[in-house]
Short mmCIF file of C-alpha atoms in Angstrom, two decimals:
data_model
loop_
_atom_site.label_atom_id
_atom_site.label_comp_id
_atom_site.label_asym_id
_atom_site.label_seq_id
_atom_site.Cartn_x
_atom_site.Cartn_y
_atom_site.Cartn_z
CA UNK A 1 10.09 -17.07 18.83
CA UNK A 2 12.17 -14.01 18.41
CA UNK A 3 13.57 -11.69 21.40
CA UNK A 4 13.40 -8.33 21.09
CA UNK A 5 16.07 -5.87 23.00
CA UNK A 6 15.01 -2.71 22.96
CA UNK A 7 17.80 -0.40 24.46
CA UNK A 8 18.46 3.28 24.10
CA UNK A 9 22.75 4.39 23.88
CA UNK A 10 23.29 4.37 27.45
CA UNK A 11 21.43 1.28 28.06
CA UNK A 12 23.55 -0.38 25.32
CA UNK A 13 26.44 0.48 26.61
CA UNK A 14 25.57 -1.27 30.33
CA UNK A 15 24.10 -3.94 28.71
CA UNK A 16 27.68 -3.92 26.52
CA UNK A 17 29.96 -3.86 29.56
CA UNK A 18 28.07 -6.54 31.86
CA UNK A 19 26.89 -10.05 31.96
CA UNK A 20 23.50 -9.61 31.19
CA UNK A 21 24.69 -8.46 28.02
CA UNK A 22 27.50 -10.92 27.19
CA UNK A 23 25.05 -13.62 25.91
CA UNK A 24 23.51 -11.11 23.55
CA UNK A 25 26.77 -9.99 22.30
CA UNK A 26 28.05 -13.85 22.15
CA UNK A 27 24.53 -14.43 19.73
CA UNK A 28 25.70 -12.08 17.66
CA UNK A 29 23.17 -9.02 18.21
CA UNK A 30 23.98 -6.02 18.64
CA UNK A 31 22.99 -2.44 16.53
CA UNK A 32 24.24 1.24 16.34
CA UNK A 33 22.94 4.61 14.89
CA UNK A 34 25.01 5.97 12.15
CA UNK A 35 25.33 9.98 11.67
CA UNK A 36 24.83 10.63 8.32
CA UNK A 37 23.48 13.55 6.64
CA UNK A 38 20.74 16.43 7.03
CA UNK A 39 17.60 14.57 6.57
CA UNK A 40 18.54 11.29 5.64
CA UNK A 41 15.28 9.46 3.33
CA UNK A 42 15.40 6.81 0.55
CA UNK A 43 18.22 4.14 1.31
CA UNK A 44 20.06 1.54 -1.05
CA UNK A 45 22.33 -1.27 -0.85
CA UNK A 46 24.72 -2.58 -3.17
CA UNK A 47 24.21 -6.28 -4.11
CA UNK A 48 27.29 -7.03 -2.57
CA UNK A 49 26.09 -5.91 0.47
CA UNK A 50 29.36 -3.73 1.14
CA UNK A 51 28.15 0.02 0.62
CA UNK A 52 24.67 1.56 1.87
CA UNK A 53 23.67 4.63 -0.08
CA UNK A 54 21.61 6.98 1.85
CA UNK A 55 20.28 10.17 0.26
CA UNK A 56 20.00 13.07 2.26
CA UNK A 57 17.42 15.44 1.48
CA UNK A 58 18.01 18.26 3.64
CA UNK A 59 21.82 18.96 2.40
CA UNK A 60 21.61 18.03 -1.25
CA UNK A 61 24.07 14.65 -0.78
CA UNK A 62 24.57 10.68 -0.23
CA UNK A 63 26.05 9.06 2.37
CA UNK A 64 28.08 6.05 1.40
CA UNK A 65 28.67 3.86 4.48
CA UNK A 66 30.66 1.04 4.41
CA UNK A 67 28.84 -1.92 6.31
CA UNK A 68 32.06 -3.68 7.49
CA UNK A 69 32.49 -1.06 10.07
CA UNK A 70 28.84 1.01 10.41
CA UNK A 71 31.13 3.93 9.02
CA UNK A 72 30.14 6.97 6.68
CA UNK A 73 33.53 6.90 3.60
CA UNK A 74 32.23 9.12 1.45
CA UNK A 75 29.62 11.96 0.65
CA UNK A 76 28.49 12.55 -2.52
CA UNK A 77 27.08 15.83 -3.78
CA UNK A 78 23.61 15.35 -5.88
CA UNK A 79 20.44 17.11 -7.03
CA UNK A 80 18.08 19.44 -4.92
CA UNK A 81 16.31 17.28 -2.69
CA UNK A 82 17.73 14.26 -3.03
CA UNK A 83 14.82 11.43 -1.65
CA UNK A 84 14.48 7.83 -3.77
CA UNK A 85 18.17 5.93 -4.33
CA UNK A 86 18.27 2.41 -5.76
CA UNK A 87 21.13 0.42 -6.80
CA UNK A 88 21.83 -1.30 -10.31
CA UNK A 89 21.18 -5.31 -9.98
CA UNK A 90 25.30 -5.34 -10.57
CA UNK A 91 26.16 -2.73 -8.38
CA UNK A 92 28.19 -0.38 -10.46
CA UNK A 93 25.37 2.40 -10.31
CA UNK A 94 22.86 4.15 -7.91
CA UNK A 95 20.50 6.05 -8.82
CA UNK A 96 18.80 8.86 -6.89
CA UNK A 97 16.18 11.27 -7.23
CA UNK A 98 16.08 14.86 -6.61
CA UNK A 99 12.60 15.93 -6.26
CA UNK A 100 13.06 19.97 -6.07
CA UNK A 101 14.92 20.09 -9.28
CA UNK A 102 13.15 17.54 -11.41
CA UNK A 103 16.39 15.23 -12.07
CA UNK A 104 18.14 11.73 -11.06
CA UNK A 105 21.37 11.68 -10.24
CA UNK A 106 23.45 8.59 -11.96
CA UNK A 107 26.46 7.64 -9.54
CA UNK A 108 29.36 5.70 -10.62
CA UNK A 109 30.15 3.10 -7.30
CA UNK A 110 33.74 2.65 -8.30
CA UNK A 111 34.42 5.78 -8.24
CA UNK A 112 31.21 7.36 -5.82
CA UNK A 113 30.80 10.25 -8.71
CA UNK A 114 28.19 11.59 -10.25
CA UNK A 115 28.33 10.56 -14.17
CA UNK A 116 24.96 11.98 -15.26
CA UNK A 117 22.14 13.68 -14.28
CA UNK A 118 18.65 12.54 -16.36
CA UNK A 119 15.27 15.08 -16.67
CA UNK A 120 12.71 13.34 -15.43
CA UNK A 121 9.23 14.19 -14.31
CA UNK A 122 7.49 16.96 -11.80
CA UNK A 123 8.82 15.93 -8.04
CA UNK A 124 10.19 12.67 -8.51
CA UNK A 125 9.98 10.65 -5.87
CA UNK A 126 10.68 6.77 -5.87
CA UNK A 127 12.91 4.90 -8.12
CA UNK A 128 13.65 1.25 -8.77
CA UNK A 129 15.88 -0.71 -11.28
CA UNK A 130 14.16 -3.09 -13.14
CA UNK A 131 15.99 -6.78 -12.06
CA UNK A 132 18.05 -7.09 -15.11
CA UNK A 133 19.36 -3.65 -15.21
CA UNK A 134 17.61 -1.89 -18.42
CA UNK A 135 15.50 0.16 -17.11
CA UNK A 136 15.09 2.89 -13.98
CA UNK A 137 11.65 3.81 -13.17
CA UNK A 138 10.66 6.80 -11.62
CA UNK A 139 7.67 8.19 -9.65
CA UNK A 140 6.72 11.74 -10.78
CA UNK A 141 4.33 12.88 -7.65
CA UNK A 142 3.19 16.14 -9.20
CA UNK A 143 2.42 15.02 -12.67
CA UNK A 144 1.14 11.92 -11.92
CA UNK A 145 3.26 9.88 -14.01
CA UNK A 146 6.21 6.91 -14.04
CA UNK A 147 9.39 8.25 -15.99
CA UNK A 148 11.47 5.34 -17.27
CA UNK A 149 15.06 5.66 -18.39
CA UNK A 150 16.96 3.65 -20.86
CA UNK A 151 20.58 2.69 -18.42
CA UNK A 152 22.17 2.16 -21.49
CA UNK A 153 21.36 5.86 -22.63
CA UNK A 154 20.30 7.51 -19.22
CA UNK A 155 17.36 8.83 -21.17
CA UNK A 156 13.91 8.72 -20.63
CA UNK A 157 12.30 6.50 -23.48
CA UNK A 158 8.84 6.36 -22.14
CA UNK A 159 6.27 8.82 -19.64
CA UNK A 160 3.65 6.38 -18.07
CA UNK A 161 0.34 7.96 -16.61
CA UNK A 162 -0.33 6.49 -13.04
CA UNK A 163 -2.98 7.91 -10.41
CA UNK A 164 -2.82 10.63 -8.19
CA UNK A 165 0.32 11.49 -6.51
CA UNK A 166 2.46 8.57 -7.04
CA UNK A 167 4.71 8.22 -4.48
CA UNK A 168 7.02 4.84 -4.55
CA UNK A 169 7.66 1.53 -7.06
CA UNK A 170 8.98 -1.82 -6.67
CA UNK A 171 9.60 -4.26 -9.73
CA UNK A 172 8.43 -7.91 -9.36
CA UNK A 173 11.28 -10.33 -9.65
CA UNK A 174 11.19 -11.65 -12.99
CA UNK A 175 10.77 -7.66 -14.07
CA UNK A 176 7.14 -8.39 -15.87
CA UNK A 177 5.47 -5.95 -13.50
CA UNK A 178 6.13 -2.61 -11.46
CA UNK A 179 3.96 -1.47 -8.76
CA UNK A 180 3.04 2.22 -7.94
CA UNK A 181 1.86 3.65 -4.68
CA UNK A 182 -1.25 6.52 -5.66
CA UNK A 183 -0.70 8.58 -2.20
CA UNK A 184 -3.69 10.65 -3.12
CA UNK A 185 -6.25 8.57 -4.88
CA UNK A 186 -5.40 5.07 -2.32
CA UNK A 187 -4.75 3.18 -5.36
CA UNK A 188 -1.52 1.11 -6.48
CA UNK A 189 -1.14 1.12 -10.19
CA UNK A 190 0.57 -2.31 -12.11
CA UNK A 191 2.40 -1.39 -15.16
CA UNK A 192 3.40 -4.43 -17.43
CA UNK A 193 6.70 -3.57 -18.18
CA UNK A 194 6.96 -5.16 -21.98
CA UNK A 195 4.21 -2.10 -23.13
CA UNK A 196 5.05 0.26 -20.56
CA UNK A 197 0.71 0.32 -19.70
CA UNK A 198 -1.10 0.14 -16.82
CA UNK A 199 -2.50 -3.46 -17.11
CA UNK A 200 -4.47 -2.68 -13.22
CA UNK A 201 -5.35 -0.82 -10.17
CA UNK A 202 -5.82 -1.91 -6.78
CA UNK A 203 -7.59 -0.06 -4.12
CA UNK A 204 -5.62 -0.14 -1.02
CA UNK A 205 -5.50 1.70 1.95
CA UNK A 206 -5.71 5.49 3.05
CA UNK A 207 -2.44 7.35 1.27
CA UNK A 208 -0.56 4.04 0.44
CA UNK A 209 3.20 5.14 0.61
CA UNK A 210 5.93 2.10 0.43
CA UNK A 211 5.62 -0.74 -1.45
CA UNK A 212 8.43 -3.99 -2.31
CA UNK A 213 7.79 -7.44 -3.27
CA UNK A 214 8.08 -10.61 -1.81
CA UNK A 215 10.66 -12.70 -3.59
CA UNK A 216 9.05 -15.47 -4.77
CA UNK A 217 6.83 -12.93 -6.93
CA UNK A 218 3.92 -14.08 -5.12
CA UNK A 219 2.56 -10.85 -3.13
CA UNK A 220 2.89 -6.73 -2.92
CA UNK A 221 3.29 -5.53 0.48
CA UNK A 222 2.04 -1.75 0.65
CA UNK A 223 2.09 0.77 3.56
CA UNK A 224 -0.62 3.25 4.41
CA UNK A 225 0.48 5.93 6.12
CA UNK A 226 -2.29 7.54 7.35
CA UNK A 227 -4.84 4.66 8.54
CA UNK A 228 -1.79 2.80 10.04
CA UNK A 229 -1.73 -0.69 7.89
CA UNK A 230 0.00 -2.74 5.42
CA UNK A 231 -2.01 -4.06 2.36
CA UNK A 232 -0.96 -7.77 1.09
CA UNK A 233 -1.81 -7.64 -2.25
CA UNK A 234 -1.61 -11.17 -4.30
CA UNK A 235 -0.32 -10.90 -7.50
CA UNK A 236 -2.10 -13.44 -9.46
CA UNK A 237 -5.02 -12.02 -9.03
CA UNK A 238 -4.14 -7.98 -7.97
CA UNK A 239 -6.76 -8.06 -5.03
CA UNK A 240 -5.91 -7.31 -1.20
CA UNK A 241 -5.86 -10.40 0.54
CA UNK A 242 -4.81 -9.34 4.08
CA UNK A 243 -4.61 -5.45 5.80
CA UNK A 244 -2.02 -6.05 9.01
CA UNK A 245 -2.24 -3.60 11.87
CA UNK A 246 1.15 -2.13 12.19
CA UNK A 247 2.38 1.35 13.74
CA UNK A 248 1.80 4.79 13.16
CA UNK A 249 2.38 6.05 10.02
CA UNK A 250 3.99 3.64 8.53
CA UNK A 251 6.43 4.73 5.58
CA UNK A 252 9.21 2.44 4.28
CA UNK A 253 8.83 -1.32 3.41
CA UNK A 254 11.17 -3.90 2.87
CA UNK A 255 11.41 -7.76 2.02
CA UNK A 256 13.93 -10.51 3.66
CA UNK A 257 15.50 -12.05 -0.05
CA UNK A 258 14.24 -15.51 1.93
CA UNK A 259 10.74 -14.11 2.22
CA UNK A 260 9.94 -15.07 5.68
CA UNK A 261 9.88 -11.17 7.38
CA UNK A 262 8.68 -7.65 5.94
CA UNK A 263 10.00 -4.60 7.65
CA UNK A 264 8.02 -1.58 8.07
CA UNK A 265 8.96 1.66 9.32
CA UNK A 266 6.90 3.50 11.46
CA UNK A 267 7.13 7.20 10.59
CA UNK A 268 5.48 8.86 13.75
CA UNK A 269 5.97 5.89 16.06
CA UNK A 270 9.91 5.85 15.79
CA UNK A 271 9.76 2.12 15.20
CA UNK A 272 9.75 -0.45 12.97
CA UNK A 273 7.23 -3.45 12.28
CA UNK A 274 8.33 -6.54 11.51
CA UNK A 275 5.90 -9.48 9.92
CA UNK A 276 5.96 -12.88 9.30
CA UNK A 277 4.81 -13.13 6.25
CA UNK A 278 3.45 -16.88 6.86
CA UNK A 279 0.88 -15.48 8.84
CA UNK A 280 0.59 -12.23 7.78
CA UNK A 281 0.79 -11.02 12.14
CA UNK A 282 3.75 -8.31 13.46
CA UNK A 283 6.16 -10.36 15.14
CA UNK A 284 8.03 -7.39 16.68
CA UNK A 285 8.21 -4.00 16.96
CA UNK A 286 11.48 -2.24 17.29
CA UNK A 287 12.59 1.29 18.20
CA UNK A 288 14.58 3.19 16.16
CA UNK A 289 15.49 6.69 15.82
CA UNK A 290 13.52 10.13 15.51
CA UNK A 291 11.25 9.60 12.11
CA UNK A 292 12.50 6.56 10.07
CA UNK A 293 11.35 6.64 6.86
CA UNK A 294 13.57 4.68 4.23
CA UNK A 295 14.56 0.73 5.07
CA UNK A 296 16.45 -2.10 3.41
CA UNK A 297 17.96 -5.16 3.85
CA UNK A 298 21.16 -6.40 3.35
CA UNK A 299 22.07 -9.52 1.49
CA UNK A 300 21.70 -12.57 3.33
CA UNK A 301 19.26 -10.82 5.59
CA UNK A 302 22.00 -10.18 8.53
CA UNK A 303 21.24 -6.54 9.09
CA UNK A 304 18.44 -4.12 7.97
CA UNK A 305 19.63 -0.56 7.99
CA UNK A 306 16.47 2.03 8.43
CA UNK A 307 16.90 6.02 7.86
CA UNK A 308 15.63 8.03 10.53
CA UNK A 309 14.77 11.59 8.76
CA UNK A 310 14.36 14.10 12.15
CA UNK A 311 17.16 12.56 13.66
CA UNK A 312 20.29 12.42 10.78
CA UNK A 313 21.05 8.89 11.77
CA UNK A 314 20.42 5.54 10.26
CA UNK A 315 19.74 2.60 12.93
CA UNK A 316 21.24 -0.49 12.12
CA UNK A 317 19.30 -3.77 12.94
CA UNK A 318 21.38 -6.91 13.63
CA UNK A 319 19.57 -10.07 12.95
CA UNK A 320 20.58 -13.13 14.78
CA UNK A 321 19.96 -15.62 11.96
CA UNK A 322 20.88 -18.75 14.64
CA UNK A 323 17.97 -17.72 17.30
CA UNK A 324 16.11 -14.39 14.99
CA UNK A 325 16.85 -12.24 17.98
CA UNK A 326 17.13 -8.53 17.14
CA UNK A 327 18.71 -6.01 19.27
CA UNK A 328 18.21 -2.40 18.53
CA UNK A 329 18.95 1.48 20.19
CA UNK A 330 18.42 4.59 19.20
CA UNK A 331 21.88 5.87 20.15
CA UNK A 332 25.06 6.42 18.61
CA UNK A 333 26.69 3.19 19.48
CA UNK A 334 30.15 4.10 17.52
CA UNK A 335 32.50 3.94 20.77
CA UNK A 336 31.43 0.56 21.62
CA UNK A 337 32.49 -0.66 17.84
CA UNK A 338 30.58 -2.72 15.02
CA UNK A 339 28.63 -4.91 14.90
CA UNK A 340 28.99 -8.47 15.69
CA UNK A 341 30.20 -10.67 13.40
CA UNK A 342 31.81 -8.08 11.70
CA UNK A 343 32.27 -9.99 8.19
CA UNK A 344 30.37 -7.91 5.42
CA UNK A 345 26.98 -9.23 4.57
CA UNK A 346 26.45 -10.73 0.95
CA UNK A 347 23.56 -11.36 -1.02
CA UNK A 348 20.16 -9.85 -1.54
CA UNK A 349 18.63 -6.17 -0.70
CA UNK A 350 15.42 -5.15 -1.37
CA UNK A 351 14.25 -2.32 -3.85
CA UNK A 352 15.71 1.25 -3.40
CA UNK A 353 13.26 3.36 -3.48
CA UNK A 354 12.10 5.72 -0.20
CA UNK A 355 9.96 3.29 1.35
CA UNK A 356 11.66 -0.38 -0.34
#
């Protein structure tokens, strides 16, 4: 049974200073809301779990905050509408899309430079690194098509034709698969990854959006925005096997790397849905901040880090992995210092892209 705090900045900060709190803060829960850029979207985590990447659409950048301290350390100037980031299986680069100017931007992490900038498709949207590191792929909304780059080249060896408006992609685990979210035609398109072909299509529901998949390769979890569900689709088979009432408009999705919780952000709702996957039912809903729309998780599933678009913050999500309490605001919590614990998380993160 999980307990849910929901607390806005000045409720926090009671909660922070009295005893009601101190048992919270002793469990190790606790959040805060990062200011980061001018309409912050797709969001990325290293595998180290050190660095979250956030790109910021409405000022051209990426904010690089350092998850030991819930601080911003660096900015990064990028393309013209920066939206989709996702981080190299090693770390060393992100990649990010800029869907006014047709481009990704290739970051170097050492460094947080850009080292290349690739032509890609009409509006580019998602991206995701394949899980050994070979290939990006990239969602072209307004052609209809995946772009896939070569890392070792950062060129584009191969234009694959999806559905209609393809919005986000996830790679399975052992990289045999990517999945595409069809906005437009409710579809999500599975590319086999060896021929670069769509092998099938699943009909999901009304404008799927996110999409990331469970760990153990075993289902697709897919967001439709505008009828308010997520679509489980099994991958043995490609055919929905469960549609889970979750909040309005949902956008972003993300996986726990132990496979036991999906996130879900809730575009219009200001919230985020989380499910147990065993049973396929939201276990709680959590506030966040004005429109969240990106959301990963951090390796070893201590903290899930969810961009809020209208409100230039990211909301940070402490997991209590002893009791799986969360504790949540939608305040800047910076004054009242990190979160608890404070070690840097290590371990998995879930796909890159806007919505995984």
């Amino acid at each position: 049974m999980r307990l849910v705090f929901g607390v806005t900045a000045a409720s926090a900060m009671v909660l922070g200073m009295a005893g009601v709190g101190a048992g919270a803060a002793a469990a190790g829960t606790f959040m805060e809301a990062i200011p980061v850029g001018n309409g912050p979207d797709g969001v990325a985590v290293v595998p180290s779990g050190a660095r979250v990447y956030v790109a910021n659409f409405g000022d051209d950048s990426v904010s690089v905050v350092e998850t030991a301290g819930n601080t911003v350390v660096d900015a990064i100037n990028v393309g013209d509408g920066p939206q989709g980031v996702a981080a190299s299986a090693r770390g060393s680069r992100v990649y990010v899309t800029n869907s006014l100017d047709d481009t990704v931007s290739v970051i170097r992490t050492g460094t947080n430079a850009v080292v290349d900038t690739v032509d890609v498709g009409d509006n580019p949207r998602g991206v995701a690194v394949s899980p050994f590191g070979s290939r990006v792929y990239v969602t072209n909304f307004s052609d209809d098509s995946v772009s896939v780059i070569d890392t070792r080249t950062n060129e584009v060896v191969e234009t694959i034709s999806v559905g209609d408006g393809p919005q986000f992609v996830a790679a399975s685990p052992q990289g045999s698969r990517v999945y595409v979210t069809n906005t437009l035609d409710d579809t999500v398109s599975v590319i086999r990854t060896g021929s670069n072909t769509v092998v099938d299509t699943v009909n999901v529901g009304d404008a799927p959006t996110g999409v990331a998949v469970h760990p153990d390769g075993t289902y697709v979890y897919v967001s439709n925005s505008a009828d308010g569900t997520l679509s489980v689709i099994e991958m043995f088979r490609n055919s929905v096997v469960d549609d889970i009432t979750v909040g309005d408009a949902p956008f972003g999705v993300a996986v726990a790397s132990e496979g036991s919780s999906v996130y879900v952000t809730n575009e219009v709702g200001d919230s985020v849905s989380v499910i147990e996957t065993s049973r396929n039912t939201v276990d709680d809903t959590i506030e966040v901040g004005d429109g969240p729309r990106g959301v990963v998780v951090t390796p070893g599933d201590s903290r899930v880090y969810v961009a809020n678009n209208l409100g230039n913050t990211v909301s940070v999500i402490a997991v209590d992995t002893c009791s799986g309490s969360f504790c949540i605001g939608s305040g800047s919590l910076g004054s009242l210092g990190s979160l608890a614990g404070g070690s840097s998380p290590v371990g998995f993160g879930s796909t890159g892209s806007i919505g995984s």
